[in-house]
Short mmCIF file of N, CA and C and ligand atoms in Angstrom, two decimals:
data_model
loop_
_atom_site.label_atom_id
_atom_site.label_comp_id
_atom_site.label_asym_id
_atom_site.label_seq_id
_atom_site.Cartn_x
_atom_site.Cartn_y
_atom_site.Cartn_z
N UNK I 1266 -25.68 -16.74 -10.60
CA UNK I 1266 -24.84 -15.89 -11.56
C UNK I 1266 -24.05 -16.76 -11.75
N UNK I 1267 -22.96 -17.29 -13.16
CA UNK I 1267 -22.76 -18.43 -13.30
C UNK I 1267 -21.00 -18.62 -13.10
N UNK I 1268 -20.75 -19.31 -12.08
CA UNK I 1268 -19.22 -19.15 -11.46
C UNK I 1268 -18.56 -19.54 -12.50
N UNK I 1269 -17.80 -18.81 -12.77
CA UNK I 1269 -16.05 -18.67 -14.03
C UNK I 1269 -15.30 -20.44 -13.44
N UNK I 1270 -15.06 -20.23 -15.36
CA UNK I 1270 -14.67 -21.26 -15.50
C UNK I 1270 -13.34 -21.62 -14.99
N UNK I 1271 -12.94 -20.40 -13.95
CA UNK I 1271 -11.85 -20.58 -13.70
C UNK I 1271 -11.87 -20.17 -12.27
N UNK I 1272 -10.28 -20.79 -11.52
CA UNK I 1272 -10.42 -19.88 -9.95
C UNK I 1272 -9.79 -18.51 -9.68
N UNK I 1273 -10.98 -17.64 -8.86
CA UNK I 1273 -10.36 -16.74 -9.42
C UNK I 1273 -9.26 -16.67 -7.77
N UNK I 1274 -8.84 -15.53 -8.07
CA UNK I 1274 -7.53 -15.08 -7.25
C UNK I 1274 -7.36 -13.57 -7.18
N UNK I 1275 -7.30 -13.56 -5.85
CA UNK I 1275 -7.42 -11.64 -5.35
C UNK I 1275 -5.73 -11.52 -4.42
N UNK I 1276 -5.88 -11.17 -5.40
CA UNK I 1276 -4.04 -10.40 -4.72
C UNK I 1276 -3.70 -9.15 -4.19
N UNK I 1277 -3.44 -8.74 -3.00
CA UNK I 1277 -3.66 -6.71 -2.65
C UNK I 1277 -2.12 -6.47 -2.19
N UNK I 1278 -1.24 -5.83 -2.41
CA UNK I 1278 -0.21 -5.82 -1.91
C UNK I 1278 0.19 -4.10 -2.13
N UNK I 1279 1.19 -3.73 -1.41
CA UNK I 1279 1.10 -2.36 -1.16
C UNK I 1279 3.16 -1.63 -1.62
N UNK I 1280 3.28 -0.83 -2.51
CA UNK I 1280 4.85 -0.51 -2.20
C UNK I 1280 5.25 1.18 -2.91
N UNK I 1281 5.86 1.46 -2.61
CA UNK I 1281 6.20 3.04 -2.26
C UNK I 1281 6.42 3.38 -3.69
N UNK I 1282 6.74 5.02 -3.79
CA UNK I 1282 6.87 5.37 -5.20
C UNK I 1282 8.20 5.10 -4.71
N UNK I 1283 9.17 5.86 -5.95
CA UNK I 1283 10.27 5.85 -6.25
C UNK I 1283 10.41 7.23 -7.23
N UNK I 1284 11.50 8.18 -6.68
CA UNK I 1284 11.34 10.03 -7.19
C UNK I 1284 11.34 9.99 -8.37
N UNK I 1285 11.22 8.74 -9.24
CA UNK I 1285 11.19 9.37 -10.56
C UNK I 1285 9.35 9.44 -10.87
N UNK I 1286 8.57 9.39 -10.21
CA UNK I 1286 7.42 9.75 -10.30
C UNK I 1286 6.94 10.51 -9.29
N UNK I 1287 7.36 10.54 -8.21
CA UNK I 1287 7.01 11.14 -7.52
C UNK I 1287 7.47 12.80 -7.71
N UNK I 1288 8.59 12.88 -9.11
CA UNK I 1288 8.53 14.06 -10.01
C UNK I 1288 7.17 14.52 -10.66
N UNK I 1289 6.38 13.15 -11.05
CA UNK I 1289 5.33 14.05 -11.72
C UNK I 1289 4.29 12.83 -12.16
N UNK I 1290 4.31 12.59 -10.03
CA UNK I 1290 3.18 12.23 -9.90
C UNK I 1290 1.57 11.74 -11.00
N UNK I 1291 0.92 12.29 -11.44
CA UNK I 1291 0.06 12.64 -12.38
C UNK I 1291 -0.08 12.09 -13.57
N UNK I 1292 1.49 12.19 -14.59
CA UNK I 1292 1.57 11.80 -16.26
C UNK I 1292 1.68 10.03 -15.20
N UNK I 1293 2.69 9.65 -14.46
CA UNK I 1293 3.19 8.37 -14.18
C UNK I 1293 1.91 7.53 -13.72
N UNK I 1294 0.57 8.16 -12.87
CA UNK I 1294 -0.07 6.97 -12.39
C UNK I 1294 -1.06 7.09 -14.16
N UNK I 1295 -1.25 7.79 -15.39
CA UNK I 1295 -2.02 8.19 -16.27
C UNK I 1295 -0.98 7.09 -17.30
N UNK I 1296 0.31 6.70 -17.78
CA UNK I 1296 0.88 6.52 -18.04
C UNK I 1296 0.38 4.28 -17.58
N UNK I 1297 0.49 4.69 -16.52
CA UNK I 1297 0.84 3.24 -15.63
C UNK I 1297 -1.08 2.24 -16.40
N UNK I 1298 -2.27 3.87 -15.86
CA UNK I 1298 -3.62 3.01 -15.79
C UNK I 1298 -3.84 2.52 -17.51
N UNK I 1299 -3.51 3.55 -18.11
CA UNK I 1299 -3.64 3.31 -19.99
C UNK I 1299 -2.39 1.87 -20.25
N UNK I 1300 -1.42 1.31 -19.89
CA UNK I 1300 -1.11 0.43 -20.36
C UNK I 1300 -2.33 -0.73 -19.20
N UNK I 1301 -2.03 -0.45 -18.62
CA UNK I 1301 -2.89 -1.92 -17.09
C UNK I 1301 -4.45 -2.12 -18.15
N UNK I 1302 -4.81 -0.94 -18.44
CA UNK I 1302 -6.20 -1.54 -18.73
C UNK I 1302 -6.58 -2.47 -19.86
N UNK I 1303 -5.84 -2.17 -21.05
CA UNK I 1303 -5.18 -3.83 -22.61
C UNK I 1303 -4.82 -4.71 -21.66
N UNK I 1304 -3.82 -4.77 -21.54
CA UNK I 1304 -3.14 -5.26 -20.68
C UNK I 1304 -4.12 -6.75 -19.47
N UNK I 1305 -4.75 -5.98 -18.73
CA UNK I 1305 -6.09 -6.38 -18.00
C UNK I 1305 -6.52 -6.87 -18.40
N UNK I 1306 -6.88 -6.42 -19.53
CA UNK I 1306 -8.46 -7.04 -20.22
C UNK I 1306 -8.75 -8.27 -20.79
N UNK I 1307 -6.99 -8.45 -21.78
CA UNK I 1307 -6.87 -9.32 -22.55
C UNK I 1307 -6.58 -10.77 -21.25
N UNK I 1308 -6.29 -10.61 -19.71
CA UNK I 1308 -6.24 -11.46 -19.13
C UNK I 1308 -7.65 -11.65 -17.95
N UNK I 1309 -7.92 -11.20 -17.75
CA UNK I 1309 -9.16 -10.74 -17.65
C UNK I 1309 -9.26 -10.54 -16.26
N UNK I 1310 -8.19 -9.39 -15.83
CA UNK I 1310 -7.68 -8.60 -14.88
C UNK I 1310 -8.60 -7.94 -14.03
N UNK I 1311 -9.47 -7.69 -13.29
CA UNK I 1311 -9.71 -6.43 -13.03
C UNK I 1311 -9.57 -5.73 -11.58
N UNK I 1312 -8.99 -4.96 -10.99
CA UNK I 1312 -8.33 -4.13 -10.13
C UNK I 1312 -8.91 -2.54 -9.66
N UNK I 1313 -7.97 -2.28 -8.66
CA UNK I 1313 -7.94 -0.63 -8.04
C UNK I 1313 -6.68 -0.16 -7.78
N UNK I 1314 -6.23 0.63 -7.78
CA UNK I 1314 -4.65 1.27 -7.64
C UNK I 1314 -5.16 2.04 -6.62
N UNK I 1315 -4.50 2.58 -5.43
CA UNK I 1315 -4.90 3.87 -4.09
C UNK I 1315 -3.85 4.63 -4.71
N UNK I 1316 -3.45 5.12 -4.89
CA UNK I 1316 -2.11 6.11 -4.44
C UNK I 1316 -1.88 7.30 -3.26
N UNK I 1317 -1.73 6.97 -2.45
CA UNK I 1317 -1.64 7.80 -1.51
C UNK I 1317 0.18 7.91 -0.77
N UNK I 1318 0.16 9.35 -0.40
CA UNK I 1318 1.24 9.26 0.66
C UNK I 1318 1.95 8.92 0.50
N UNK I 1319 2.79 8.76 -1.08
CA UNK I 1319 4.22 8.72 -1.52
C UNK I 1319 3.90 7.07 -1.75
N UNK I 1320 2.88 6.05 -1.40
CA UNK I 1320 2.61 4.50 -1.85
C UNK I 1320 1.12 4.40 -2.81
N UNK I 1321 1.37 3.02 -3.06
CA UNK I 1321 0.38 2.47 -3.96
C UNK I 1321 0.14 1.80 -3.14
N UNK I 1322 -1.00 1.09 -2.91
CA UNK I 1322 -2.06 0.12 -3.04
C UNK I 1322 -3.21 -0.50 -3.96
N UNK I 1323 -2.44 -1.68 -4.84
CA UNK I 1323 -3.28 -2.06 -5.58
C UNK I 1323 -3.74 -3.85 -5.37
N UNK I 1324 -4.69 -3.24 -5.69
CA UNK I 1324 -5.88 -5.07 -5.97
C UNK I 1324 -6.04 -5.78 -7.18
N UNK I 1325 -5.89 -6.82 -7.93
CA UNK I 1325 -5.85 -8.03 -8.69
C UNK I 1325 -6.76 -8.57 -8.68
N UNK I 1326 -7.48 -9.15 -9.47
CA UNK I 1326 -8.45 -10.51 -9.27
C UNK I 1326 -8.25 -11.16 -10.42
N UNK I 1327 -8.47 -12.21 -11.40
CA UNK I 1327 -8.71 -13.02 -12.35
C UNK I 1327 -8.32 -13.61 -12.00
N UNK I 1328 -7.84 -14.69 -12.58
CA UNK I 1328 -7.63 -15.70 -13.10
C UNK I 1328 -5.84 -16.12 -12.39
N UNK I 1329 -5.87 -17.36 -11.45
CA UNK I 1329 -4.97 -17.07 -10.19
C UNK I 1329 -3.35 -16.84 -11.67
N UNK I 1330 -3.49 -17.07 -12.41
CA UNK I 1330 -1.68 -16.86 -13.06
C UNK I 1330 -1.31 -16.38 -13.72
N UNK I 1331 -2.92 -15.78 -14.44
CA UNK I 1331 -2.87 -14.51 -14.55
C UNK I 1331 -2.36 -13.43 -14.01
N UNK I 1332 -3.03 -12.72 -12.49
CA UNK I 1332 -2.59 -12.76 -11.35
C UNK I 1332 -1.56 -12.64 -11.38
N UNK I 1333 -1.03 -13.91 -11.01
CA UNK I 1333 0.94 -13.98 -10.70
C UNK I 1333 1.49 -13.54 -12.13
N UNK I 1334 1.02 -13.90 -13.46
CA UNK I 1334 1.85 -13.01 -14.22
C UNK I 1334 1.65 -11.66 -14.05
N UNK I 1335 1.32 -10.75 -14.18
CA UNK I 1335 0.80 -9.22 -13.77
C UNK I 1335 1.56 -9.05 -12.71
N UNK I 1336 1.64 -9.61 -11.97
CA UNK I 1336 2.55 -9.66 -10.55
C UNK I 1336 4.05 -9.58 -10.95
N UNK I 1337 4.59 -10.55 -11.64
CA UNK I 1337 5.88 -10.26 -12.02
C UNK I 1337 5.96 -9.64 -12.83
N UNK I 1338 4.94 -8.96 -13.41
CA UNK I 1338 5.51 -7.93 -14.48
C UNK I 1338 5.76 -6.98 -13.70
N UNK I 1339 5.07 -6.42 -12.50
CA UNK I 1339 4.86 -5.35 -11.43
C UNK I 1339 5.75 -5.23 -11.09
N UNK I 1340 6.42 -6.51 -10.27
CA UNK I 1340 7.18 -6.23 -9.14
C UNK I 1340 9.03 -5.71 -9.88
N UNK I 1341 9.07 -5.43 -10.90
CA UNK I 1341 10.49 -5.38 -12.21
C UNK I 1341 9.94 -3.69 -12.25
N UNK I 1342 8.91 -3.27 -12.06
CA UNK I 1342 8.82 -1.82 -12.17
C UNK I 1342 9.37 -1.18 -12.17
N UNK I 1343 10.37 0.16 -12.64
CA UNK I 1343 11.14 1.18 -11.32
C UNK I 1343 10.21 1.97 -11.21
N UNK I 1344 8.85 1.87 -11.07
CA UNK I 1344 8.24 2.98 -10.77
C UNK I 1344 7.51 2.93 -9.60
N UNK I 1345 8.18 1.84 -8.77
CA UNK I 1345 7.90 1.45 -7.14
C UNK I 1345 8.70 0.28 -6.66
N UNK I 1346 9.65 0.84 -5.06
CA UNK I 1346 9.85 -0.14 -4.79
C UNK I 1346 9.28 -0.51 -3.91
N UNK I 1347 10.36 -1.48 -2.30
CA UNK I 1347 9.83 -2.04 -1.53
C UNK I 1347 8.30 -2.66 -0.99
N UNK I 1348 7.97 -3.27 -2.50
CA UNK I 1348 6.96 -4.12 -2.57
C UNK I 1348 6.66 -4.75 -1.61
N UNK I 1349 5.39 -5.33 -1.14
CA UNK I 1349 4.95 -5.85 0.16
C UNK I 1349 3.43 -6.63 -0.06
N UNK I 1350 3.14 -7.48 0.18
CA UNK I 1350 2.16 -8.64 -0.60
C UNK I 1350 1.23 -8.19 1.14
N UNK I 1351 0.10 -8.33 0.67
CA UNK I 1351 -0.98 -8.33 2.26
C UNK I 1351 -1.64 -9.23 2.51
N UNK I 1352 -1.62 -10.22 0.71
CA UNK I 1352 -2.86 -10.62 0.67
C UNK I 1352 -2.61 -11.12 -0.90
N UNK I 1353 -2.26 -12.88 -0.83
CA UNK I 1353 -3.11 -13.65 -2.25
C UNK I 1353 -3.56 -15.00 -1.57
N UNK I 1354 -5.48 -14.63 -2.28
CA UNK I 1354 -5.74 -15.93 -2.13
C UNK I 1354 -6.99 -16.28 -2.74
N UNK I 1355 -7.56 -17.51 -2.69
CA UNK I 1355 -8.61 -16.80 -3.74
C UNK I 1355 -10.06 -17.11 -3.47
N UNK I 1356 -10.29 -16.36 -4.39
CA UNK I 1356 -11.76 -15.83 -3.55
C UNK I 1356 -13.17 -16.01 -4.38
N UNK I 1357 -14.08 -16.38 -4.23
CA UNK I 1357 -15.04 -17.02 -4.11
C UNK I 1357 -15.86 -15.75 -5.23
N UNK I 1358 -16.14 -14.47 -5.62
CA UNK I 1358 -16.81 -13.51 -5.82
C UNK I 1358 -15.43 -12.75 -6.42
N UNK I 1359 -15.57 -11.17 -7.76
CA UNK I 1359 -15.13 -10.25 -7.50
C UNK I 1359 -15.17 -9.69 -6.94
N UNK I 1360 -14.35 -9.00 -6.32
CA UNK I 1360 -15.02 -7.27 -5.62
C UNK I 1360 -14.88 -6.55 -5.97
N UNK I 1361 -13.97 -6.29 -7.25
CA UNK I 1361 -13.55 -5.31 -7.89
C UNK I 1361 -13.74 -5.74 -9.46
N UNK I 1362 -14.55 -5.90 -9.90
CA UNK I 1362 -15.17 -6.24 -11.25
C UNK I 1362 -15.16 -4.72 -11.98
N UNK I 1363 -15.64 -3.98 -11.05
CA UNK I 1363 -15.80 -2.86 -12.13
C UNK I 1363 -14.64 -2.16 -13.61
N UNK I 1364 -13.41 -2.14 -13.26
CA UNK I 1364 -12.50 -1.34 -14.58
C UNK I 1364 -11.83 -2.66 -14.26
N UNK I 1365 -10.86 -2.53 -15.33
CA UNK I 1365 -9.32 -3.29 -15.69
C UNK I 1365 -8.24 -3.26 -15.11
N UNK I 1366 -8.77 -1.11 -14.50
CA UNK I 1366 -7.89 -1.15 -13.92
C UNK I 1366 -8.20 0.83 -13.35
N UNK I 1367 -8.62 1.47 -12.37
CA UNK I 1367 -8.37 2.76 -11.94
C UNK I 1367 -7.58 2.93 -10.94
N UNK I 1368 -7.59 4.10 -11.25
CA UNK I 1368 -6.84 4.78 -10.03
C UNK I 1368 -7.28 5.87 -9.54
N UNK I 1369 -7.69 6.00 -8.05
CA UNK I 1369 -7.93 7.31 -7.15
C UNK I 1369 -6.97 7.29 -5.88
N UNK I 1370 -5.90 9.10 -6.50
CA UNK I 1370 -5.04 9.37 -5.39
C UNK I 1370 -5.91 10.16 -3.79
N UNK I 1371 -5.78 9.48 -3.05
CA UNK I 1371 -6.54 9.90 -1.62
C UNK I 1371 -5.76 10.90 -0.94
N UNK I 1372 -6.75 12.04 -0.44
CA UNK I 1372 -5.35 13.16 0.64
C UNK I 1372 -5.69 12.79 2.01
N UNK I 1373 -4.97 13.52 3.00
CA UNK I 1373 -5.15 12.77 4.01
C UNK I 1373 -6.35 12.83 4.45
N UNK I 1374 -7.62 14.40 4.31
CA UNK I 1374 -8.87 14.53 3.95
C UNK I 1374 -9.66 13.17 4.15
N UNK I 1375 -9.49 12.43 3.06
CA UNK I 1375 -10.28 11.88 2.88
C UNK I 1375 -10.77 10.86 3.74
N UNK I 1376 -11.93 11.34 4.12
CA UNK I 1376 -12.83 9.96 4.86
C UNK I 1376 -12.09 8.88 4.69
N UNK I 1377 -12.06 8.15 4.03
CA UNK I 1377 -11.89 6.52 3.72
C UNK I 1377 -10.41 5.77 4.60
N UNK I 1378 -9.62 7.18 4.41
CA UNK I 1378 -8.20 7.03 4.77
C UNK I 1378 -8.63 7.26 6.28
N UNK I 1379 -9.26 7.96 6.71
CA UNK I 1379 -9.32 8.86 8.47
C UNK I 1379 -8.96 7.67 9.39
N UNK I 1380 -9.29 6.50 8.65
CA UNK I 1380 -9.34 5.47 10.12
C UNK I 1380 -7.85 4.41 10.12
N UNK I 1381 -6.89 4.27 8.31
CA UNK I 1381 -5.84 3.48 8.44
C UNK I 1381 -4.51 4.08 8.53
N UNK I 1382 -5.05 5.76 8.78
CA UNK I 1382 -3.86 6.49 9.43
C UNK I 1382 -3.47 7.02 10.68
N UNK I 1383 -1.75 6.81 10.90
CA UNK I 1383 -1.56 7.22 12.48
C UNK I 1383 -1.90 8.25 13.38
N UNK I 1384 -1.19 7.84 14.07
CA UNK I 1384 -1.99 9.76 15.14
C UNK I 1384 -1.15 10.78 15.23
N UNK I 1385 -0.19 11.03 13.73
CA UNK I 1385 0.73 12.03 12.60
C UNK I 1385 -0.74 12.08 11.56
N UNK I 1386 -1.34 11.44 11.24
CA UNK I 1386 -1.65 11.34 9.96
C UNK I 1386 -1.24 11.05 8.89
N UNK I 1387 -0.38 9.79 9.28
CA UNK I 1387 0.31 9.62 8.09
C UNK I 1387 0.25 8.08 8.26
N UNK I 1388 0.23 7.58 6.85
CA UNK I 1388 -0.84 6.62 6.22
C UNK I 1388 1.06 5.20 5.56
N UNK I 1389 0.39 3.99 6.80
CA UNK I 1389 1.52 3.38 7.52
C UNK I 1389 1.16 1.93 6.25
N UNK I 1390 1.44 1.54 5.37
CA UNK I 1390 0.75 0.05 4.16
C UNK I 1390 0.84 -0.70 5.71
N UNK I 1391 2.56 -0.61 6.11
CA UNK I 1391 2.83 -1.99 6.57
C UNK I 1391 2.03 -2.14 8.02
N UNK I 1392 0.66 -1.11 8.23
CA UNK I 1392 -0.51 -1.43 9.52
C UNK I 1392 -1.14 -1.94 8.86
N UNK I 1393 -0.98 -2.06 7.44
CA UNK I 1393 -2.81 -2.49 6.72
C UNK I 1393 -2.73 -4.57 7.17
N UNK I 1394 -4.34 -5.03 7.12
CA UNK I 1394 -4.18 -6.00 7.58
C UNK I 1394 -5.21 -6.53 6.39
N UNK I 1395 -4.73 -8.21 6.07
CA UNK I 1395 -5.96 -8.03 4.86
C UNK I 1395 -7.12 -7.96 5.12
N UNK I 1396 -7.60 -7.69 6.09
CA UNK I 1396 -8.65 -7.18 6.10
C UNK I 1396 -9.38 -5.72 6.27
N UNK I 1397 -7.73 -4.89 7.21
CA UNK I 1397 -8.60 -3.94 7.05
C UNK I 1397 -7.91 -2.71 5.16
N UNK I 1398 -7.12 -3.79 4.47
CA UNK I 1398 -7.03 -2.84 3.42
C UNK I 1398 -7.83 -3.32 2.13
N UNK I 1399 -8.55 -4.74 2.49
CA UNK I 1399 -9.95 -4.59 1.22
C UNK I 1399 -10.98 -3.29 1.94
N UNK I 1400 -10.96 -3.67 3.17
CA UNK I 1400 -12.51 -2.36 3.81
C UNK I 1400 -11.56 -1.12 3.15
N UNK I 1401 -10.77 -0.76 3.31
CA UNK I 1401 -9.93 0.82 2.84
C UNK I 1401 -10.13 0.68 1.20
N UNK I 1402 -10.20 -0.32 0.56
CA UNK I 1402 -10.41 -0.48 -1.12
C UNK I 1402 -11.55 -0.62 -1.26
N UNK I 1403 -12.20 -1.48 -0.64
CA UNK I 1403 -14.11 -1.34 -0.87
C UNK I 1403 -14.76 0.61 -0.63
N UNK I 1404 -13.79 0.68 -0.23
CA UNK I 1404 -14.70 2.12 0.32
C UNK I 1404 -13.70 3.18 -0.79
N UNK I 1405 -12.65 3.00 -1.36
CA UNK I 1405 -13.05 3.90 -2.66
C UNK I 1405 -13.26 3.40 -3.63
N UNK I 1406 -12.97 2.00 -3.96
CA UNK I 1406 -14.25 1.79 -5.05
C UNK I 1406 -15.55 2.32 -4.80
N UNK I 1407 -16.12 2.08 -4.04
CA UNK I 1407 -17.99 2.53 -3.65
C UNK I 1407 -17.88 4.51 -4.11
N UNK I 1408 -16.28 5.50 -4.51
CA UNK I 1408 -16.43 6.51 -4.18
C UNK I 1408 -16.04 6.52 -5.29
N UNK I 1409 -15.48 5.52 -5.41
CA UNK I 1409 -14.54 5.64 -7.60
C UNK I 1409 -15.66 5.17 -8.20
N UNK I 1410 -16.29 4.42 -8.02
CA UNK I 1410 -17.97 4.13 -9.20
C UNK I 1410 -18.98 5.09 -9.05
N UNK I 1411 -18.68 5.89 -8.43
CA UNK I 1411 -19.93 6.63 -7.83
C UNK I 1411 -19.43 8.35 -9.23
N UNK I 1412 -17.82 8.15 -9.64
CA UNK I 1412 -17.84 8.89 -10.27
C UNK I 1412 -17.57 8.56 -11.73
N UNK I 1413 -17.31 9.32 -12.98
CA UNK I 1413 -17.95 9.16 -14.35
C UNK I 1413 -16.35 8.67 -14.69
N UNK I 1414 -15.27 9.38 -14.02
CA UNK I 1414 -13.96 9.40 -14.99
C UNK I 1414 -12.86 8.43 -14.09
N UNK I 1415 -12.69 7.15 -14.96
CA UNK I 1415 -11.32 6.03 -14.73
C UNK I 1415 -9.96 6.68 -13.77
N UNK I 1416 -10.26 7.53 -13.43
CA UNK I 1416 -8.49 8.34 -12.54
C UNK I 1416 -8.53 9.34 -12.08
N UNK I 1417 -8.33 10.17 -11.49
CA UNK I 1417 -8.90 11.74 -10.44
C UNK I 1417 -7.81 11.35 -9.61
N UNK I 1418 -7.18 12.66 -9.52
CA UNK I 1418 -6.12 13.33 -8.81
C UNK I 1418 -7.22 14.11 -8.07
N UNK I 1419 -6.81 13.86 -6.23
CA UNK I 1419 -7.20 14.72 -5.56
C UNK I 1419 -6.86 16.08 -5.19
P1 FAD Y 1873 5.94 -1.54 -21.67
O1 FAD Y 1873 4.78 -1.10 -21.36
O2 FAD Y 1873 6.12 -1.35 -23.37
O3 FAD Y 1873 6.89 -1.56 -20.57
C1 FAD Y 1873 8.42 -2.90 -20.63
C2 FAD Y 1873 9.14 -2.32 -19.57
O4 FAD Y 1873 8.94 -0.95 -19.60
C3 FAD Y 1873 8.60 -2.72 -18.42
O5 FAD Y 1873 9.49 -3.41 -17.82
C4 FAD Y 1873 8.25 -1.41 -17.85
O6 FAD Y 1873 8.21 -1.56 -15.93
C5 FAD Y 1873 9.12 -0.30 -17.80
N1 FAD Y 1873 8.00 0.72 -18.14
C6 FAD Y 1873 7.24 1.21 -19.31
N2 FAD Y 1873 7.12 2.74 -19.24
C7 FAD Y 1873 7.84 2.76 -18.62
C8 FAD Y 1873 7.94 4.67 -17.42
N3 FAD Y 1873 7.22 5.62 -17.72
N4 FAD Y 1873 9.01 4.47 -16.46
C9 FAD Y 1873 10.02 3.78 -16.76
N5 FAD Y 1873 9.38 2.13 -16.79
C10 FAD Y 1873 8.44 2.29 -17.40
N6 FAD Y 1873 0.73 -4.10 -15.87
C11 FAD Y 1873 -0.71 -4.41 -15.94
O7 FAD Y 1873 -0.53 -4.52 -17.54
N7 FAD Y 1873 -1.74 -4.39 -15.23
C12 FAD Y 1873 -1.22 -3.74 -13.66
O8 FAD Y 1873 -2.41 -4.28 -13.01
C13 FAD Y 1873 -0.41 -2.75 -13.47
N8 FAD Y 1873 -0.64 -2.49 -12.35
C14 FAD Y 1873 0.98 -1.34 -12.26
C15 FAD Y 1873 0.81 -0.82 -11.20
C16 FAD Y 1873 1.81 -0.50 -10.91
C17 FAD Y 1873 1.94 1.15 -9.12
C18 FAD Y 1873 2.78 -0.34 -11.96
C19 FAD Y 1873 3.80 1.01 -11.01
C20 FAD Y 1873 3.22 -0.67 -12.66
C21 FAD Y 1873 1.33 -0.87 -13.49
N9 FAD Y 1873 1.79 -1.69 -14.21
C22 FAD Y 1873 0.61 -2.94 -14.52
C23 FAD Y 1873 2.82 -1.56 -15.41
C24 FAD Y 1873 3.81 -2.60 -15.30
O9 FAD Y 1873 5.01 -3.12 -14.03
C25 FAD Y 1873 4.58 -2.96 -16.40
O10 FAD Y 1873 5.00 -2.28 -16.61
C26 FAD Y 1873 3.30 -3.71 -17.46
O11 FAD Y 1873 2.82 -4.04 -17.50
C27 FAD Y 1873 4.53 -4.32 -19.08
O12 FAD Y 1873 3.54 -3.84 -19.80
P2 FAD Y 1873 4.40 -4.12 -21.59
O13 FAD Y 1873 5.04 -5.77 -21.46
O14 FAD Y 1873 2.89 -3.92 -21.72
O15 FAD Y 1873 5.53 -3.11 -21.37
#
């Protein structure tokens, strides 16, 4: 496969949903994805957004300047706060190239997050390492790619 003419960069962060989002999570996530797809397409960005227990976990891949530019916009968005970068590094290949952006909501019983829940069954994004975050995102991407829809709330 031909290598892209730019250096590929992958950024993963987590954030907390703000009360305005929690009021109508489904509609807000739909709005985020609807806006993200054309924006990301324009900048050759791909990725995935996980919605879980009041948190977002997102991966963005693409040319480094485009990833950083999108992240600068995202950081200022009032729909989330307490944003923390898990990893930001150059990558050889896209791991999440199927979608310019898509979202999936996870329920506590979802198999793919069981090993990142604490003993009380709670999701604590601060416990994620760069590797466990990629593992979780890849498991969810696998599930999502078997699903025809681009957005789904469980
Ligand atoms: P507009 O959509 O016109 O937005 C202009 C301003 O209004 C922005 O400051 C925006 O933050 C704010 N805004 C828009 N809608 C709402 C709303 N419903 N409630 C409150 N404020 C609002 N954007 C991407 O391009 N790519 C992504 O991958 C991406 N992922 C995101 C992930 C999360 C978790 C969140 C919360 C947002 C994400 N966004 C993403 C949206 C991003 O934060 C910006 O809103 C968007 O990029 C701005 O798009 P725009 O320049 O077309 O302006």
